[in-house]
PDB file of N, CA and C in Angstrom:
ATOM      1  N   MET A   1       0.837  -1.194   0.000  1.00  0.00           N
ATOM      2  CA  MET A   1       0.000   0.000   0.000  1.00  0.00           C
ATOM      3  C   MET A   1       0.880   1.255   0.000  1.00  0.00           C
ATOM      4  N   ALA A   2       0.590   2.155  -0.901  1.00  0.00           N
ATOM      5  CA  ALA A   2       1.386   3.383  -1.011  1.00  0.00           C
ATOM      6  C   ALA A   2       1.122   4.294   0.182  1.00  0.00           C
ATOM      7  N   LYS A   3       2.181   4.890   0.669  1.00  0.00           N
ATOM      8  CA  LYS A   3       2.041   5.811   1.789  1.00  0.00           C
ATOM      9  C   LYS A   3       1.549   7.155   1.277  1.00  0.00           C
ATOM     10  N   LYS A   4       0.582   7.719   1.976  1.00  0.00           N
ATOM     11  CA  LYS A   4       0.041   9.019   1.590  1.00  0.00           C
ATOM     12  C   LYS A   4       1.097  10.095   1.833  1.00  0.00           C
ATOM     13  N   PRO A   5       1.253  11.028   0.891  1.00  0.00           N
ATOM     14  CA  PRO A   5       2.233  12.102   1.135  1.00  0.00           C
ATOM     15  C   PRO A   5       1.817  12.929   2.343  1.00  0.00           C
ATOM     16  N   LYS A   6       2.808  13.404   3.065  1.00  0.00           N
ATOM     17  CA  LYS A   6       2.536  14.177   4.265  1.00  0.00           C
ATOM     18  C   LYS A   6       2.244  15.630   3.895  1.00  0.00           C
ATOM     19  N   ARG A   7       1.251  16.185   4.547  1.00  0.00           N
ATOM     20  CA  ARG A   7       0.898  17.584   4.303  1.00  0.00           C
ATOM     21  C   ARG A   7       2.064  18.477   4.718  1.00  0.00           C
ATOM     22  N   PRO A   8       2.434  19.448   3.881  1.00  0.00           N
ATOM     23  CA  PRO A   8       3.520  20.365   4.274  1.00  0.00           C
ATOM     24  C   PRO A   8       3.138  21.110   5.551  1.00  0.00           C
ATOM     25  N   THR A   9       4.103  21.301   6.407  1.00  0.00           N
ATOM     26  CA  THR A   9       3.804  22.024   7.642  1.00  0.00           C
ATOM     27  C   THR A   9       4.027  23.511   7.420  1.00  0.00           C
ATOM     28  N   ARG A  10       3.247  24.284   8.144  1.00  0.00           N
ATOM     29  CA  ARG A  10       3.400  25.732   8.083  1.00  0.00           C
ATOM     30  C   ARG A  10       3.501  26.254   9.496  1.00  0.00           C
ATOM     31  N   ASP A  11       4.175  27.377   9.652  1.00  0.00           N
ATOM     32  CA  ASP A  11       4.311  27.893  11.012  1.00  0.00           C
ATOM     33  C   ASP A  11       3.055  28.655  11.432  1.00  0.00           C
ATOM     34  N   GLU A  12       3.032  28.992  12.712  1.00  0.00           N
ATOM     35  CA  GLU A  12       1.882  29.666  13.305  1.00  0.00           C
ATOM     36  C   GLU A  12       1.554  30.964  12.584  1.00  0.00           C
ATOM     37  N   PHE A  13       2.592  31.688  12.187  1.00  0.00           N
ATOM     38  CA  PHE A  13       2.395  32.970  11.511  1.00  0.00           C
ATOM     39  C   PHE A  13       1.644  32.778  10.194  1.00  0.00           C
ATOM     40  N   GLU A  14       2.064  31.777   9.411  1.00  0.00           N
ATOM     41  CA  GLU A  14       1.404  31.512   8.126  1.00  0.00           C
ATOM     42  C   GLU A  14      -0.056  31.127   8.327  1.00  0.00           C
ATOM     43  N   LEU A  15      -0.308  30.285   9.321  1.00  0.00           N
ATOM     44  CA  LEU A  15      -1.682  29.843   9.590  1.00  0.00           C
ATOM     45  C   LEU A  15      -2.549  31.003  10.065  1.00  0.00           C
ATOM     46  N   GLU A  16      -1.978  31.851  10.895  1.00  0.00           N
ATOM     47  CA  GLU A  16      -2.704  33.010  11.403  1.00  0.00           C
ATOM     48  C   GLU A  16      -3.049  33.959  10.261  1.00  0.00           C
ATOM     49  N   GLU A  17      -2.080  34.173   9.369  1.00  0.00           N
ATOM     50  CA  GLU A  17      -2.284  35.052   8.221  1.00  0.00           C
ATOM     51  C   GLU A  17      -3.379  34.499   7.303  1.00  0.00           C
ATOM     52  N   LEU A  18      -3.346  33.195   7.088  1.00  0.00           N
ATOM     53  CA  LEU A  18      -4.355  32.538   6.273  1.00  0.00           C
ATOM     54  C   LEU A  18      -5.738  32.702   6.917  1.00  0.00           C
ATOM     55  N   GLY A  19      -5.803  32.470   8.205  1.00  0.00           N
ATOM     56  CA  GLY A  19      -7.063  32.624   8.938  1.00  0.00           C
ATOM     57  C   GLY A  19      -7.628  34.029   8.810  1.00  0.00           C
ATOM     58  N   GLU A  20      -6.757  35.021   8.918  1.00  0.00           N
ATOM     59  CA  GLU A  20      -7.191  36.417   8.806  1.00  0.00           C
ATOM     60  C   GLU A  20      -7.726  36.716   7.413  1.00  0.00           C
ATOM     61  N   ARG A  21      -7.053  36.194   6.391  1.00  0.00           N
ATOM     62  CA  ARG A  21      -7.520  36.397   5.010  1.00  0.00           C
ATOM     63  C   ARG A  21      -8.894  35.770   4.788  1.00  0.00           C
ATOM     64  N   LEU A  22      -9.092  34.587   5.370  1.00  0.00           N
ATOM     65  CA  LEU A  22     -10.381  33.903   5.221  1.00  0.00           C
ATOM     66  C   LEU A  22     -11.491  34.681   5.915  1.00  0.00           C
ATOM     67  N   VAL A  23     -11.211  35.168   7.127  1.00  0.00           N
ATOM     68  CA  VAL A  23     -12.214  35.932   7.878  1.00  0.00           C
ATOM     69  C   VAL A  23     -12.566  37.206   7.105  1.00  0.00           C
ATOM     70  N   GLU A  24     -11.557  37.891   6.591  1.00  0.00           N
ATOM     71  CA  GLU A  24     -11.771  39.117   5.827  1.00  0.00           C
ATOM     72  C   GLU A  24     -12.627  38.847   4.591  1.00  0.00           C
ATOM     73  N   ALA A  25     -12.298  37.793   3.853  1.00  0.00           N
ATOM     74  CA  ALA A  25     -13.056  37.445   2.645  1.00  0.00           C
ATOM     75  C   ALA A  25     -14.485  37.059   3.008  1.00  0.00           C
ATOM     76  N   TYR A  26     -14.636  36.367   4.128  1.00  0.00           N
ATOM     77  CA  TYR A  26     -15.964  35.958   4.600  1.00  0.00           C
ATOM     78  C   TYR A  26     -16.812  37.191   4.922  1.00  0.00           C
ATOM     79  N   GLN A  27     -16.216  38.140   5.662  1.00  0.00           N
ATOM     80  CA  GLN A  27     -16.946  39.344   6.067  1.00  0.00           C
ATOM     81  C   GLN A  27     -17.282  40.241   4.882  1.00  0.00           C
ATOM     82  N   GLU A  28     -16.391  40.277   3.895  1.00  0.00           N
ATOM     83  CA  GLU A  28     -16.606  41.170   2.748  1.00  0.00           C
ATOM     84  C   GLU A  28     -17.306  40.490   1.577  1.00  0.00           C
ATOM     85  N   GLY A  29     -17.575  39.201   1.721  1.00  0.00           N
ATOM     86  CA  GLY A  29     -18.249  38.467   0.649  1.00  0.00           C
ATOM     87  C   GLY A  29     -17.405  38.355  -0.608  1.00  0.00           C
ATOM     88  N   LEU A  30     -16.103  38.182  -0.442  1.00  0.00           N
ATOM     89  CA  LEU A  30     -15.203  38.056  -1.587  1.00  0.00           C
ATOM     90  C   LEU A  30     -15.118  36.615  -2.061  1.00  0.00           C
ATOM     91  N   GLU A  31     -15.076  36.459  -3.373  1.00  0.00           N
ATOM     92  CA  GLU A  31     -14.909  35.125  -3.923  1.00  0.00           C
ATOM     93  C   GLU A  31     -13.413  34.803  -3.945  1.00  0.00           C
ATOM     94  N   LEU A  32     -13.070  33.588  -3.550  1.00  0.00           N
ATOM     95  CA  LEU A  32     -11.672  33.183  -3.478  1.00  0.00           C
ATOM     96  C   LEU A  32     -11.433  31.926  -4.296  1.00  0.00           C
ATOM     97  N   LEU A  33     -10.173  31.724  -4.628  1.00  0.00           N
ATOM     98  CA  LEU A  33      -9.740  30.484  -5.255  1.00  0.00           C
ATOM     99  C   LEU A  33      -8.845  29.783  -4.234  1.00  0.00           C
ATOM    100  N   PHE A  34      -9.221  28.570  -3.858  1.00  0.00           N
ATOM    101  CA  PHE A  34      -8.496  27.815  -2.831  1.00  0.00           C
ATOM    102  C   PHE A  34      -7.658  26.728  -3.478  1.00  0.00           C
ATOM    103  N   GLU A  35      -6.378  26.690  -3.131  1.00  0.00           N
ATOM    104  CA  GLU A  35      -5.546  25.552  -3.521  1.00  0.00           C
ATOM    105  C   GLU A  35      -5.482  24.663  -2.286  1.00  0.00           C
ATOM    106  N   VAL A  36      -5.982  23.436  -2.442  1.00  0.00           N
ATOM    107  CA  VAL A  36      -6.113  22.542  -1.299  1.00  0.00           C
ATOM    108  C   VAL A  36      -5.142  21.379  -1.448  1.00  0.00           C
ATOM    109  N   TRP A  37      -4.438  21.090  -0.358  1.00  0.00           N
ATOM    110  CA  TRP A  37      -3.455  20.014  -0.353  1.00  0.00           C
ATOM    111  C   TRP A  37      -4.102  18.699  -0.747  1.00  0.00           C
ATOM    112  N   ASN A  38      -3.451  18.000  -1.669  1.00  0.00           N
ATOM    113  CA  ASN A  38      -3.852  16.670  -2.100  1.00  0.00           C
ATOM    114  C   ASN A  38      -5.181  16.630  -2.871  1.00  0.00           C
ATOM    115  N   TRP A  39      -5.693  17.790  -3.326  1.00  0.00           N
ATOM    116  CA  TRP A  39      -6.877  17.836  -4.173  1.00  0.00           C
ATOM    117  C   TRP A  39      -6.392  18.177  -5.567  1.00  0.00           C
ATOM    118  N   GLU A  40      -6.921  17.508  -6.567  1.00  0.00           N
ATOM    119  CA  GLU A  40      -6.473  17.754  -7.935  1.00  0.00           C
ATOM    120  C   GLU A  40      -6.897  19.125  -8.447  1.00  0.00           C
ATOM    121  N   GLU A  41      -8.127  19.506  -8.139  1.00  0.00           N
ATOM    122  CA  GLU A  41      -8.661  20.758  -8.666  1.00  0.00           C
ATOM    123  C   GLU A  41      -8.729  21.828  -7.583  1.00  0.00           C
ATOM    124  N   PRO A  42      -8.399  23.078  -7.932  1.00  0.00           N
ATOM    125  CA  PRO A  42      -8.633  24.155  -6.968  1.00  0.00           C
ATOM    126  C   PRO A  42     -10.142  24.366  -6.808  1.00  0.00           C
ATOM    127  N   VAL A  43     -10.542  24.961  -5.708  1.00  0.00           N
ATOM    128  CA  VAL A  43     -11.958  25.217  -5.435  1.00  0.00           C
ATOM    129  C   VAL A  43     -12.158  26.722  -5.405  1.00  0.00           C
ATOM    130  N   SER A  44     -13.199  27.206  -6.081  1.00  0.00           N
ATOM    131  CA  SER A  44     -13.474  28.632  -5.997  1.00  0.00           C
ATOM    132  C   SER A  44     -14.877  28.845  -5.467  1.00  0.00           C
ATOM    133  N   GLY A  45     -15.083  29.995  -4.849  1.00  0.00           N
ATOM    134  CA  GLY A  45     -16.404  30.325  -4.347  1.00  0.00           C
ATOM    135  C   GLY A  45     -16.345  31.271  -3.160  1.00  0.00           C
ATOM    136  N   LEU A  46     -17.505  31.440  -2.535  1.00  0.00           N
ATOM    137  CA  LEU A  46     -17.653  32.328  -1.388  1.00  0.00           C
ATOM    138  C   LEU A  46     -17.657  31.495  -0.115  1.00  0.00           C
ATOM    139  N   ILE A  47     -17.012  32.015   0.915  1.00  0.00           N
ATOM    140  CA  ILE A  47     -17.060  31.338   2.211  1.00  0.00           C
ATOM    141  C   ILE A  47     -18.427  31.640   2.823  1.00  0.00           C
ATOM    142  N   VAL A  48     -19.186  30.584   3.120  1.00  0.00           N
ATOM    143  CA  VAL A  48     -20.500  30.780   3.732  1.00  0.00           C
ATOM    144  C   VAL A  48     -20.496  30.452   5.215  1.00  0.00           C
ATOM    145  N   LYS A  49     -19.499  29.685   5.653  1.00  0.00           N
ATOM    146  CA  LYS A  49     -19.414  29.332   7.066  1.00  0.00           C
ATOM    147  C   LYS A  49     -17.994  28.907   7.385  1.00  0.00           C
ATOM    148  N   MET A  50     -17.531  29.317   8.567  1.00  0.00           N
ATOM    149  CA  MET A  50     -16.247  28.834   9.056  1.00  0.00           C
ATOM    150  C   MET A  50     -16.542  28.158  10.388  1.00  0.00           C
ATOM    151  N   ASP A  51     -16.481  26.836  10.398  1.00  0.00           N
ATOM    152  CA  ASP A  51     -16.865  26.058  11.561  1.00  0.00           C
ATOM    153  C   ASP A  51     -15.645  25.781  12.434  1.00  0.00           C
ATOM    154  N   SER A  52     -15.587  26.457  13.577  1.00  0.00           N
ATOM    155  CA  SER A  52     -14.411  26.304  14.439  1.00  0.00           C
ATOM    156  C   SER A  52     -14.406  24.948  15.134  1.00  0.00           C
ATOM    157  N   ARG A  53     -15.559  24.332  15.264  1.00  0.00           N
ATOM    158  CA  ARG A  53     -15.635  23.030  15.929  1.00  0.00           C
ATOM    159  C   ARG A  53     -15.031  21.936  15.043  1.00  0.00           C
ATOM    160  N   THR A  54     -15.448  21.903  13.775  1.00  0.00           N
ATOM    161  CA  THR A  54     -14.944  20.871  12.868  1.00  0.00           C
ATOM    162  C   THR A  54     -13.712  21.346  12.102  1.00  0.00           C
ATOM    163  N   ARG A  55     -13.403  22.635  12.211  1.00  0.00           N
ATOM    164  CA  ARG A  55     -12.288  23.260  11.480  1.00  0.00           C
ATOM    165  C   ARG A  55     -12.451  23.109   9.971  1.00  0.00           C
ATOM    166  N   LEU A  56     -13.704  23.204   9.517  1.00  0.00           N
ATOM    167  CA  LEU A  56     -13.987  23.142   8.088  1.00  0.00           C
ATOM    168  C   LEU A  56     -14.429  24.520   7.604  1.00  0.00           C
ATOM    169  N   VAL A  57     -13.972  24.869   6.413  1.00  0.00           N
ATOM    170  CA  VAL A  57     -14.392  26.104   5.765  1.00  0.00           C
ATOM    171  C   VAL A  57     -15.405  25.697   4.694  1.00  0.00           C
ATOM    172  N   HIS A  58     -16.624  26.228   4.789  1.00  0.00           N
ATOM    173  CA  HIS A  58     -17.682  25.881   3.840  1.00  0.00           C
ATOM    174  C   HIS A  58     -17.663  26.911   2.709  1.00  0.00           C
ATOM    175  N   VAL A  59     -17.423  26.435   1.491  1.00  0.00           N
ATOM    176  CA  VAL A  59     -17.299  27.310   0.328  1.00  0.00           C
ATOM    177  C   VAL A  59     -18.452  27.021  -0.630  1.00  0.00           C
ATOM    178  N   SER A  60     -19.163  28.073  -1.012  1.00  0.00           N
ATOM    179  CA  SER A  60     -20.334  27.919  -1.865  1.00  0.00           C
ATOM    180  C   SER A  60     -20.059  28.436  -3.270  1.00  0.00           C
ATOM    181  N   LYS A  61     -20.428  27.629  -4.251  1.00  0.00           N
ATOM    182  CA  LYS A  61     -20.336  28.030  -5.656  1.00  0.00           C
ATOM    183  C   LYS A  61     -21.656  27.600  -6.276  1.00  0.00           C
ATOM    184  N   GLY A  62     -22.526  28.578  -6.536  1.00  0.00           N
ATOM    185  CA  GLY A  62     -23.851  28.241  -7.037  1.00  0.00           C
ATOM    186  C   GLY A  62     -24.615  27.481  -5.969  1.00  0.00           C
ATOM    187  N   GLU A  63     -25.131  26.300  -6.319  1.00  0.00           N
ATOM    188  CA  GLU A  63     -25.893  25.483  -5.373  1.00  0.00           C
ATOM    189  C   GLU A  63     -24.989  24.561  -4.559  1.00  0.00           C
ATOM    190  N   GLU A  64     -23.741  24.451  -4.972  1.00  0.00           N
ATOM    191  CA  GLU A  64     -22.840  23.461  -4.379  1.00  0.00           C
ATOM    192  C   GLU A  64     -22.041  24.031  -3.214  1.00  0.00           C
ATOM    193  N   ILE A  65     -21.954  23.243  -2.140  1.00  0.00           N
ATOM    194  CA  ILE A  65     -21.128  23.654  -0.997  1.00  0.00           C
ATOM    195  C   ILE A  65     -20.015  22.633  -0.816  1.00  0.00           C
ATOM    196  N   THR A  66     -18.781  23.133  -0.785  1.00  0.00           N
ATOM    197  CA  THR A  66     -17.623  22.275  -0.575  1.00  0.00           C
ATOM    198  C   THR A  66     -17.080  22.577   0.804  1.00  0.00           C
ATOM    199  N   LYS A  67     -16.811  21.538   1.583  1.00  0.00           N
ATOM    200  CA  LYS A  67     -16.243  21.725   2.924  1.00  0.00           C
ATOM    201  C   LYS A  67     -14.761  21.389   2.863  1.00  0.00           C
ATOM    202  N   ILE A  68     -13.941  22.390   3.150  1.00  0.00           N
ATOM    203  CA  ILE A  68     -12.491  22.241   3.041  1.00  0.00           C
ATOM    204  C   ILE A  68     -11.889  22.272   4.448  1.00  0.00           C
ATOM    205  N   PRO A  69     -11.109  21.259   4.792  1.00  0.00           N
ATOM    206  CA  PRO A  69     -10.420  21.317   6.099  1.00  0.00           C
ATOM    207  C   PRO A  69      -9.425  22.485   6.111  1.00  0.00           C
ATOM    208  N   PHE A  70      -9.526  23.330   7.132  1.00  0.00           N
ATOM    209  CA  PHE A  70      -8.670  24.516   7.219  1.00  0.00           C
ATOM    210  C   PHE A  70      -7.189  24.173   7.057  1.00  0.00           C
ATOM    211  N   MET A  71      -6.748  23.102   7.702  1.00  0.00           N
ATOM    212  CA  MET A  71      -5.328  22.758   7.669  1.00  0.00           C
ATOM    213  C   MET A  71      -4.856  22.303   6.285  1.00  0.00           C
ATOM    214  N   ASP A  72      -5.794  21.965   5.414  1.00  0.00           N
ATOM    215  CA  ASP A  72      -5.417  21.515   4.068  1.00  0.00           C
ATOM    216  C   ASP A  72      -5.381  22.656   3.048  1.00  0.00           C
ATOM    217  N   ILE A  73      -5.797  23.867   3.463  1.00  0.00           N
ATOM    218  CA  ILE A  73      -5.761  25.005   2.534  1.00  0.00           C
ATOM    219  C   ILE A  73      -4.314  25.473   2.432  1.00  0.00           C
ATOM    220  N   MET A  74      -3.765  25.351   1.229  1.00  0.00           N
ATOM    221  CA  MET A  74      -2.362  25.716   1.026  1.00  0.00           C
ATOM    222  C   MET A  74      -2.225  27.179   0.620  1.00  0.00           C
ATOM    223  N   LYS A  75      -3.184  27.648  -0.157  1.00  0.00           N
ATOM    224  CA  LYS A  75      -3.069  28.991  -0.712  1.00  0.00           C
ATOM    225  C   LYS A  75      -4.446  29.492  -1.080  1.00  0.00           C
ATOM    226  N   VAL A  76      -4.693  30.794  -0.897  1.00  0.00           N
ATOM    227  CA  VAL A  76      -5.938  31.395  -1.365  1.00  0.00           C
ATOM    228  C   VAL A  76      -5.602  32.602  -2.222  1.00  0.00           C
ATOM    229  N   ASN A  77      -6.355  32.771  -3.259  1.00  0.00           N
ATOM    230  CA  ASN A  77      -6.188  33.931  -4.130  1.00  0.00           C
ATOM    231  C   ASN A  77      -7.526  34.640  -4.259  1.00  0.00           C
ATOM    232  N   ASN A  78      -7.480  35.970  -4.308  1.00  0.00           N
ATOM    233  CA  ASN A  78      -8.701  36.741  -4.524  1.00  0.00           C
ATOM    234  C   ASN A  78      -9.124  36.608  -5.968  1.00  0.00           C
ATOM    235  N   ASN A  79     -10.360  37.021  -6.230  1.00  0.00           N
ATOM    236  CA  ASN A  79     -10.889  37.049  -7.595  1.00  0.00           C
ATOM    237  C   ASN A  79     -10.827  35.715  -8.287  1.00  0.00           C
ATOM    238  N   ALA A  80     -11.625  34.808  -7.815  1.00  0.00           N
ATOM    239  CA  ALA A  80     -11.674  33.484  -8.437  1.00  0.00           C
ATOM    240  C   ALA A  80     -12.307  33.551  -9.816  1.00  0.00           C
ATOM    241  N   GLY A  81     -12.815  34.717 -10.153  1.00  0.00           N
ATOM    242  CA  GLY A  81     -13.324  35.001 -11.478  1.00  0.00           C
ATOM    243  C   GLY A  81     -14.286  34.001 -11.982  1.00  0.00           C
TER     244      GLY A  81
END
């Protein structure tokens, strides 16, 4: 059985910065493009919920909601266009 690649680690500063960007985009209703670790396709959409209990970020694109684990978000870009 192949071993799953390990998620790259990031320091507290990077995670805090990412969290702040997500909160800002959530409050301002900005659409983002998410690069998620170990996912083939990036995800774009609006953050509709940030669940601190499950640590999932709920991203909505049209009728579809994708739940992304916060720790797996590698990069976010504004203007998912």
